[in-house]
Amino acid sequence: MAPGVVSNVAAIREYEGVEVIRSVDGIGAPHMKIETYALLMKDLPSTVHAGFKLFFEEDAVPGPLMTPPEVLALVPQPEYILYE
């Protein structure tokens, strides 16, 4: 996810039964994903949950694929993690 994909995150409203997740969803080497995550999680509203996506095959090419402990060490810790 590029920083400009979702604009005005602060304007996102709460809806009953809906949880909003801002997820880093991009293929790349760990250092690139970590840098993007830090950028996108800056000033994250309290109503938006942190998410992180990894691709088993595609992320292994620039690799290595991040391990669960590496993902859980991100700040803020992702509340939603998807492996595809």
PDB file of C-alpha atoms in Angstrom, residues 3-51:
ATOM      1  CA  PRO A   3       0.831   6.293   1.449  1.00  0.00           C
ATOM      2  CA  GLY A   4      -1.541   8.094  -0.934  1.00  0.00           C
ATOM      3  CA  VAL A   5      -3.899   5.162  -1.553  1.00  0.00           C
ATOM      4  CA  VAL A   6      -6.187   6.183   1.316  1.00  0.00           C
ATOM      5  CA  SER A   7      -6.411   9.888   1.926  1.00  0.00           C
ATOM      6  CA  ASN A   8      -7.784  11.636   5.003  1.00  0.00           C
ATOM      7  CA  VAL A   9      -7.647   8.600   7.304  1.00  0.00           C
ATOM      8  CA  ALA A  10      -8.759  10.860  10.164  1.00  0.00           C
ATOM      9  CA  ALA A  11     -12.139  11.265   8.440  1.00  0.00           C
ATOM     10  CA  ILE A  12     -12.934   7.544   8.641  1.00  0.00           C
ATOM     11  CA  ARG A  13     -16.056   7.080  10.743  1.00  0.00           C
ATOM     12  CA  GLU A  14     -17.036   4.257  13.076  1.00  0.00           C
ATOM     13  CA  TYR A  15     -19.937   1.992  12.136  1.00  0.00           C
ATOM     14  CA  GLU A  16     -21.529  -0.599  14.372  1.00  0.00           C
ATOM     15  CA  GLY A  17     -20.267  -4.072  13.502  1.00  0.00           C
ATOM     16  CA  VAL A  18     -17.435  -2.784  11.288  1.00  0.00           C
ATOM     17  CA  GLU A  19     -13.756  -2.800  12.248  1.00  0.00           C
ATOM     18  CA  VAL A  20     -11.503  -0.637  10.073  1.00  0.00           C
ATOM     19  CA  ILE A  21      -8.014  -2.002   9.393  1.00  0.00           C
ATOM     20  CA  ARG A  22      -5.172  -0.134   7.740  1.00  0.00           C
ATOM     21  CA  SER A  23      -3.027  -2.921   6.366  1.00  0.00           C
ATOM     22  CA  VAL A  24       0.383  -2.840   4.728  1.00  0.00           C
ATOM     23  CA  ASP A  25      -0.289  -4.898   1.616  1.00  0.00           C
ATOM     24  CA  GLY A  26       2.702  -4.947  -0.676  1.00  0.00           C
ATOM     25  CA  ILE A  27       5.292  -7.351  -1.979  1.00  0.00           C
ATOM     26  CA  GLY A  28       8.869  -6.659  -0.966  1.00  0.00           C
ATOM     27  CA  ALA A  29      11.916  -7.310   1.132  1.00  0.00           C
ATOM     28  CA  PRO A  30      11.468  -7.102   4.914  1.00  0.00           C
ATOM     29  CA  HIS A  31      13.209  -3.718   5.245  1.00  0.00           C
ATOM     30  CA  MET A  32      10.868  -2.209   2.635  1.00  0.00           C
ATOM     31  CA  LYS A  33       7.764  -3.614   4.316  1.00  0.00           C
ATOM     32  CA  ILE A  34       8.928  -2.421   7.746  1.00  0.00           C
ATOM     33  CA  GLU A  35       9.623   1.113   6.448  1.00  0.00           C
ATOM     34  CA  THR A  36       6.228   1.259   4.727  1.00  0.00           C
ATOM     35  CA  TYR A  37       4.497  -0.032   7.865  1.00  0.00           C
ATOM     36  CA  ALA A  38       6.152   2.622  10.040  1.00  0.00           C
ATOM     37  CA  LEU A  39       5.109   5.332   7.595  1.00  0.00           C
ATOM     38  CA  LEU A  40       1.501   4.168   7.341  1.00  0.00           C
ATOM     39  CA  MET A  41       1.060   3.608  11.070  1.00  0.00           C
ATOM     40  CA  LYS A  42       2.209   7.121  11.942  1.00  0.00           C
ATOM     41  CA  ASP A  43      -0.708   9.101  13.342  1.00  0.00           C
ATOM     42  CA  LEU A  44      -3.059   6.108  13.068  1.00  0.00           C
ATOM     43  CA  PRO A  45      -6.435   7.086  14.567  1.00  0.00           C
ATOM     44  CA  SER A  46      -7.458   5.024  17.599  1.00  0.00           C
ATOM     45  CA  THR A  47     -10.523   3.809  15.671  1.00  0.00           C
ATOM     46  CA  VAL A  48      -8.352   2.180  12.969  1.00  0.00           C
ATOM     47  CA  HIS A  49      -6.587  -1.133  13.621  1.00  0.00           C
ATOM     48  CA  ALA A  50      -3.084  -1.958  12.393  1.00  0.00           C
ATOM     49  CA  GLY A  51      -2.727  -4.765   9.846  1.00  0.00           C
TER      50      GLY A  51
END
